[in-house]
Protein backbone atom coordinates (compact mmCIF):
# COMPACT_ATOMS: atom_id res chain seq x y z
CA MET A 1 -0.43 27.54 8.84
CA ALA A 2 -3.90 25.97 8.94
CA ASN A 3 -3.64 24.96 5.30
CA SER A 4 -0.20 23.49 5.91
CA ARG A 5 -1.49 21.35 8.76
CA LEU A 6 -4.41 20.05 6.73
CA THR A 7 -1.98 19.27 3.95
CA ARG A 8 0.22 17.40 6.42
CA ARG A 9 -2.69 15.17 7.38
CA GLY A 10 -3.47 14.57 3.73
CA VAL A 11 0.13 13.68 3.03
CA VAL A 12 0.13 11.18 5.90
CA ALA A 13 -3.06 9.57 4.59
CA LEU A 14 -1.62 9.24 1.09
CA ALA A 15 1.68 7.92 2.38
CA ALA A 16 -0.16 5.19 4.22
CA VAL A 17 -0.92 3.39 0.99
CA SER A 18 2.52 3.94 -0.53
CA LEU A 19 4.55 0.73 -0.58
CA ALA A 20 7.53 1.99 -2.51
CA GLY A 21 10.08 1.15 0.20
CA CYS A 22 11.79 -2.21 0.52
CA ALA A 23 12.49 -4.09 3.71
CA SER A 24 15.93 -3.50 5.15
CA SER A 25 18.44 -6.25 4.56
CA GLY A 26 20.62 -5.32 7.54
CA ASP A 27 24.33 -5.90 8.03
CA ASP A 28 25.88 -9.36 8.26
CA THR A 29 27.03 -9.47 11.87
CA ASP A 30 27.27 -12.13 14.54
CA GLU A 31 24.42 -10.43 16.40
CA THR A 32 21.81 -11.09 13.74
CA THR A 33 19.84 -14.15 12.80
CA GLU A 34 18.40 -14.82 9.38
CA THR A 35 14.67 -15.29 9.18
CA ASP A 36 12.11 -15.66 6.45
CA GLY A 37 10.09 -12.51 7.07
CA ASN A 38 7.33 -13.46 4.64
CA ASP A 39 6.50 -17.02 5.64
CA ASP A 40 3.20 -17.03 3.79
CA GLY A 41 4.92 -16.21 0.53
CA GLY A 42 3.44 -13.53 -1.62
CA PRO A 43 5.52 -12.78 -4.70
CA ASP A 44 9.19 -12.15 -4.05
CA GLY A 45 9.32 -13.34 -0.43
CA LEU A 46 11.84 -11.43 1.68
CA ASP A 47 14.69 -12.68 3.83
CA ARG A 48 15.93 -10.29 6.50
CA ASP A 49 18.64 -10.29 9.12
CA VAL A 50 16.68 -9.54 12.28
CA PRO A 51 18.76 -8.19 15.18
CA ASP A 52 18.84 -10.54 18.15
CA ARG A 53 16.87 -8.60 20.80
CA ASP A 54 15.62 -10.52 23.83
CA ILE A 55 12.14 -9.06 24.06
CA GLU A 56 8.59 -10.37 23.77
CA ALA A 57 5.28 -8.60 23.35
CA ASN A 58 2.81 -8.62 26.22
CA TRP A 59 -0.30 -9.26 24.15
CA GLU A 60 -2.64 -8.87 27.12
CA GLU A 61 -1.57 -5.24 27.53
CA ALA A 62 -0.71 -4.36 23.91
CA ALA A 63 -2.86 -1.83 22.05
CA ARG A 64 -5.37 -3.88 20.08
CA PHE A 65 -4.28 -2.66 16.63
CA ARG A 66 -0.96 -4.44 17.17
CA LEU A 67 -2.81 -7.78 17.10
CA TRP A 68 -3.72 -7.11 13.45
CA LEU A 69 -0.23 -6.25 12.20
CA THR A 70 1.37 -9.00 10.11
CA ASP A 71 4.58 -9.51 8.20
CA TYR A 72 2.62 -11.00 5.33
CA ASP A 73 2.88 -8.84 2.23
CA PRO A 74 0.44 -9.67 -0.58
CA PHE A 75 2.39 -7.47 -2.99
CA GLY A 76 5.97 -8.51 -2.21
CA GLY A 77 8.86 -6.15 -1.48
CA GLY A 78 6.89 -3.77 0.75
CA ASN A 79 8.24 -2.01 3.83
CA ARG A 80 5.37 -3.26 6.06
CA ARG A 81 4.30 0.31 6.72
CA PHE A 82 1.32 0.71 9.03
CA ASP A 83 -0.72 3.74 10.04
CA TYR A 84 -3.14 3.64 12.94
CA ASN A 85 -5.50 6.22 14.36
CA GLU A 86 -8.28 5.87 16.90
CA THR A 87 -10.67 7.57 14.48
CA PHE A 88 -11.15 7.41 10.72
CA PRO A 89 -9.42 10.44 9.09
CA GLU A 90 -11.96 13.25 8.71
CA ASP A 91 -10.60 14.31 5.32
CA THR A 92 -10.97 10.81 3.82
CA ASP A 93 -14.13 9.63 2.05
CA PHE A 94 -15.45 6.78 4.21
CA GLU A 95 -17.72 5.52 1.44
CA GLU A 96 -14.71 5.08 -0.84
CA VAL A 97 -13.63 2.26 1.46
CA VAL A 98 -16.84 0.83 2.94
CA PRO A 99 -19.93 0.86 0.66
CA ALA A 100 -22.66 3.23 1.83
CA PHE A 101 -25.35 0.56 1.78
CA PHE A 102 -23.51 -1.29 4.56
CA GLY A 103 -25.01 1.32 6.87
CA VAL A 104 -21.71 1.86 8.67
CA ILE A 105 -20.95 5.42 9.82
CA THR A 106 -17.71 6.94 11.08
CA GLU A 107 -19.15 7.37 14.58
CA THR A 108 -19.16 3.59 15.01
CA VAL A 109 -15.42 3.39 14.26
CA ASP A 110 -13.04 3.69 17.22
CA GLY A 111 -9.88 2.47 15.50
CA HIS A 112 -8.56 2.52 11.94
CA LEU A 113 -5.48 0.63 10.71
CA ILE A 114 -4.00 0.47 7.23
CA GLN A 115 -1.09 -1.77 6.26
CA SER A 116 -0.02 -3.14 2.88
CA GLY A 117 -3.13 -1.62 1.33
CA THR A 118 -5.49 -3.47 3.69
CA GLN A 119 -7.70 -1.46 6.03
CA VAL A 120 -9.05 -2.66 9.37
CA PHE A 121 -11.89 -0.80 11.06
CA LEU A 122 -12.41 -1.49 14.75
CA GLY A 123 -15.61 -0.57 16.53
CA THR A 124 -19.22 -1.68 16.93
CA PHE A 125 -20.97 -2.95 13.81
CA ASP A 126 -24.05 -4.98 12.85
CA ALA A 127 -22.79 -7.82 10.68
CA ALA A 128 -26.28 -9.33 10.24
CA SER A 129 -27.60 -6.06 8.82
CA VAL A 130 -24.62 -5.82 6.46
CA VAL A 131 -25.25 -9.36 5.17
CA ALA A 132 -28.93 -8.55 4.65
CA ALA A 133 -27.98 -5.44 2.70
CA VAL A 134 -25.54 -7.42 0.57
CA GLU A 135 -28.22 -9.97 -0.30
CA ASP A 136 -30.40 -7.14 -1.63
CA ASP A 137 -27.58 -5.53 -3.63
CA ASP A 138 -27.01 -6.22 -7.34
CA GLU A 139 -23.22 -5.74 -7.33
CA TYR A 140 -22.08 -7.27 -4.05
CA GLU A 141 -22.37 -10.91 -3.07
CA LEU A 142 -21.85 -13.03 0.01
CA LEU A 143 -18.92 -15.35 -0.68
CA ASP A 144 -18.29 -17.33 2.45
CA GLU A 145 -17.74 -17.29 6.19
CA TYR A 146 -14.30 -17.31 7.80
CA GLU A 147 -13.66 -17.61 11.53
CA GLY A 148 -16.89 -15.83 12.39
CA TYR A 149 -16.54 -13.18 9.69
CA ASP A 150 -18.91 -12.86 6.74
CA ILE A 151 -16.92 -12.47 3.52
CA VAL A 152 -18.45 -10.31 0.81
CA ALA A 153 -17.09 -9.08 -2.51
CA GLY A 154 -17.99 -6.40 -4.99
CA PRO A 155 -16.52 -3.72 -7.27
CA ALA A 156 -14.04 -1.25 -5.86
CA PRO A 157 -14.68 2.44 -6.65
CA ASN A 158 -12.86 3.63 -9.76
CA ALA A 159 -11.22 0.23 -10.25
CA SER A 160 -11.75 -2.76 -12.50
CA GLN A 161 -10.98 -5.39 -9.86
CA GLN A 162 -13.19 -6.56 -7.03
CA ARG A 163 -12.59 -5.82 -3.38
CA THR A 164 -13.07 -8.32 -0.59
CA ILE A 165 -14.53 -7.29 2.76
CA ALA A 166 -14.69 -9.37 5.94
CA VAL A 167 -17.37 -8.22 8.39
CA SER A 168 -18.03 -9.02 12.05
CA ASP A 169 -19.69 -7.13 14.90
CA GLU A 170 -16.27 -5.93 16.12
CA ALA A 171 -14.20 -5.38 12.98
CA ILE A 172 -14.38 -4.82 9.23
CA VAL A 173 -11.37 -5.87 7.12
CA VAL A 174 -11.05 -4.51 3.59
CA GLY A 175 -8.32 -6.24 1.61
CA PRO A 176 -7.17 -9.51 0.02
CA ASP A 177 -5.23 -10.73 3.06
CA TYR A 178 -8.21 -10.84 5.43
CA GLU A 179 -7.46 -14.46 6.38
CA GLN A 180 -3.95 -13.62 7.61
CA ARG A 181 -5.28 -10.56 9.47
CA ILE A 182 -8.05 -12.46 11.21
CA ASP A 183 -5.73 -15.34 12.08
CA ALA A 184 -3.18 -12.89 13.50
CA ARG A 185 -5.89 -11.24 15.57
CA ASN A 186 -6.88 -14.66 16.92
CA GLY A 187 -3.28 -15.68 17.62
CA ASP A 188 -3.27 -18.34 14.88
CA HIS A 189 -0.80 -16.56 12.57
CA ASP A 190 2.53 -14.88 13.20
CA ARG A 191 2.14 -11.21 13.93
CA LEU A 192 4.68 -8.60 12.85
CA GLU A 193 6.20 -8.57 16.33
CA ASP A 194 6.45 -12.37 16.41
CA VAL A 195 8.58 -12.26 13.28
CA ASP A 196 10.62 -9.20 14.29
CA PRO A 197 10.84 -8.21 17.99
CA GLU A 198 12.35 -4.87 16.97
CA PHE A 199 8.78 -3.67 16.49
CA THR A 200 7.96 -4.63 20.07
CA HIS A 201 10.92 -2.48 21.13
CA LEU A 202 9.62 0.30 18.91
CA PHE A 203 6.18 0.25 20.51
CA ARG A 204 7.71 0.33 23.99
CA GLU A 205 9.68 3.45 23.07
CA LEU A 206 6.78 5.32 21.45
CA PRO A 207 4.78 7.22 24.09
CA HIS A 208 1.35 7.07 22.40
CA ASP A 209 -0.87 4.33 21.00
CA THR A 210 -3.64 6.58 19.66
CA THR A 211 -1.91 7.80 16.47
CA VAL A 212 0.99 5.62 15.35
CA THR A 213 2.99 5.03 12.16
CA GLY A 214 5.91 2.66 11.63
CA GLN A 215 7.82 0.76 8.97
CA TYR A 216 11.13 -0.74 7.89
CA ASN A 217 13.76 1.68 6.55
CA ALA A 218 13.87 5.44 6.96
CA PRO A 219 11.14 7.77 5.70
CA SER A 220 11.67 8.06 1.96
CA GLY A 221 12.92 11.33 0.54
CA GLY A 222 14.69 14.27 2.15
CA ASP A 223 17.61 14.37 4.56
CA VAL A 224 16.06 11.70 6.81
CA ASP A 225 16.55 9.01 4.16
CA ARG A 226 19.48 7.26 5.87
CA ASP A 227 20.50 3.68 5.04
CA GLU A 228 21.48 3.15 8.67
CA VAL A 229 17.82 3.09 9.79
CA TYR A 230 16.46 -0.42 10.40
CA ILE A 231 12.95 0.62 11.45
CA TRP A 232 11.32 3.86 12.53
CA GLY A 233 8.04 4.98 14.02
CA VAL A 234 6.25 8.14 15.08
CA SER A 235 3.40 8.68 17.52
CA SER A 236 1.28 11.53 18.84
CA GLU A 237 -1.88 12.02 20.88
CA THR A 238 -3.83 13.00 17.75
CA PRO A 239 -3.04 13.37 14.03
CA MET A 240 -2.94 17.16 14.44
CA ALA A 241 -0.93 17.28 17.68
CA GLU A 242 1.63 20.07 18.08
CA THR A 243 4.22 17.63 19.46
CA MET A 244 5.23 14.27 18.03
CA THR A 245 7.79 11.63 19.00
CA TRP A 246 9.91 9.81 16.43
CA VAL A 247 11.87 6.67 17.25
CA PHE A 248 14.62 5.47 14.91
CA VAL A 249 16.20 2.06 15.51
CA LEU A 250 19.51 1.88 13.66
CA GLU A 251 21.14 -1.28 12.35
CA ASP A 252 24.20 -0.91 14.57
CA GLU A 253 25.17 1.21 17.57
CA SER A 254 28.20 2.48 15.65
CA HIS A 255 25.78 4.30 13.35
CA VAL A 256 24.70 6.63 16.15
CA THR A 257 26.91 9.55 15.12
CA ASP A 258 26.42 13.31 15.20
CA GLU A 259 26.02 13.34 11.42
CA VAL A 260 23.32 10.68 11.40
CA ILE A 261 21.50 12.21 14.36
CA GLY A 262 21.60 15.61 12.67
CA ASP A 263 19.93 14.18 9.58
CA LEU A 264 17.32 12.35 11.65
CA GLU A 265 16.47 15.57 13.50
CA SER A 266 15.41 17.15 10.22
CA VAL A 267 12.20 15.12 10.53
CA SER A 268 10.94 17.80 12.93
CA SER A 269 10.47 21.50 12.23
CA ASP A 270 11.40 22.32 15.84
CA VAL A 271 13.33 19.68 17.80
CA GLN A 272 12.68 19.89 21.53
CA ARG A 273 14.67 16.89 22.73
CA THR A 274 16.90 14.15 21.32
CA GLU A 275 17.88 11.06 23.31
CA THR A 276 19.98 8.04 22.41
CA ASP A 277 20.04 4.58 23.95
CA GLY A 278 22.15 1.99 22.20
CA ARG A 279 20.89 1.74 18.62
CA THR A 280 17.78 3.79 19.40
CA VAL A 281 17.43 7.52 18.69
CA THR A 282 14.31 9.26 20.04
CA ILE A 283 13.38 12.74 18.81
CA THR A 284 10.57 14.86 20.25
CA GLY A 285 9.43 18.04 18.55
CA ALA A 286 7.00 19.84 16.30
CA PRO A 287 5.60 18.22 13.15
CA PRO A 288 7.47 18.78 9.89
CA GLU A 289 6.58 21.85 7.88
CA ILE A 290 4.63 20.93 4.75
CA PRO A 291 4.42 23.54 1.97
CA GLU A 292 0.91 24.75 1.32
CA VAL A 293 -0.78 23.44 -1.80
CA GLY A 294 -0.31 25.84 -4.69
CA SER A 295 2.84 27.39 -3.25
CA ASP A 296 6.45 27.10 -4.35
CA GLU A 297 9.36 26.51 -1.97
CA SER A 298 9.68 30.22 -1.21
CA GLY A 299 6.10 30.33 0.05
CA ASP A 300 4.87 32.54 -2.81
CA GLU A 301 1.72 31.42 -4.60
CA GLU A 302 2.23 29.94 -8.05
CA SER A 303 0.90 31.94 -10.91
């Protein structure tokens, strides 16, 4: 079981950078309003029918990672998936994301967000020391300053292209859309919840803000892959918690049927409770069972 749980965490980490899903188009009903969900462009900008829910985020009380979530998609066609955890995943190589010579260690990170391939590290950092280290490095260079952040660029590990990193004393942003992220954080750019209040509803239904995942459309693959799902999210106290809570917001209340609920419940290996409220289905239970690496579906080791 221990190997399965470690595998589950690895699967979650890998899934965080998977942008295979597309944003839901929704049904054409009188209760929806059309909006340009990708107002900053990006290739193949998306139009979505956002359900008309009278709800607004309370930004003074919202978990701080929500300030960094945007609807901007630098790749086009993504499902806006985000994964947040209060700590950087232990089984992920920190230096693969932030260069070692920056002098940043995992202990200084108290929040890690990844969305659309961009990573945001929250914590306590020394931007002046990072800039000094960059000036002494042969591969990285200081490009500019943006809204109090020092912008540096250099080669990404195992990649031909450069990576751009924005550094301040409170956050490090690794990704090409750092301007949109910083502007969203400062309230100068539409956040994901400003564009689609369904995510505000989602956050109000999820019981934790320490480990959170969410996106448009159902989780890809398996019996949970239902077209009726508009957005979904899952939260838990920690990545390895024994109990998790999934929230599925369906496109229409008529989709809340026994068949659909049964398929949604397959997300958990041991469902403890299922509740419905309008278009919202909330499932609490044990994490899904993930086959151990090197084992077939029967559980026997591969030869």
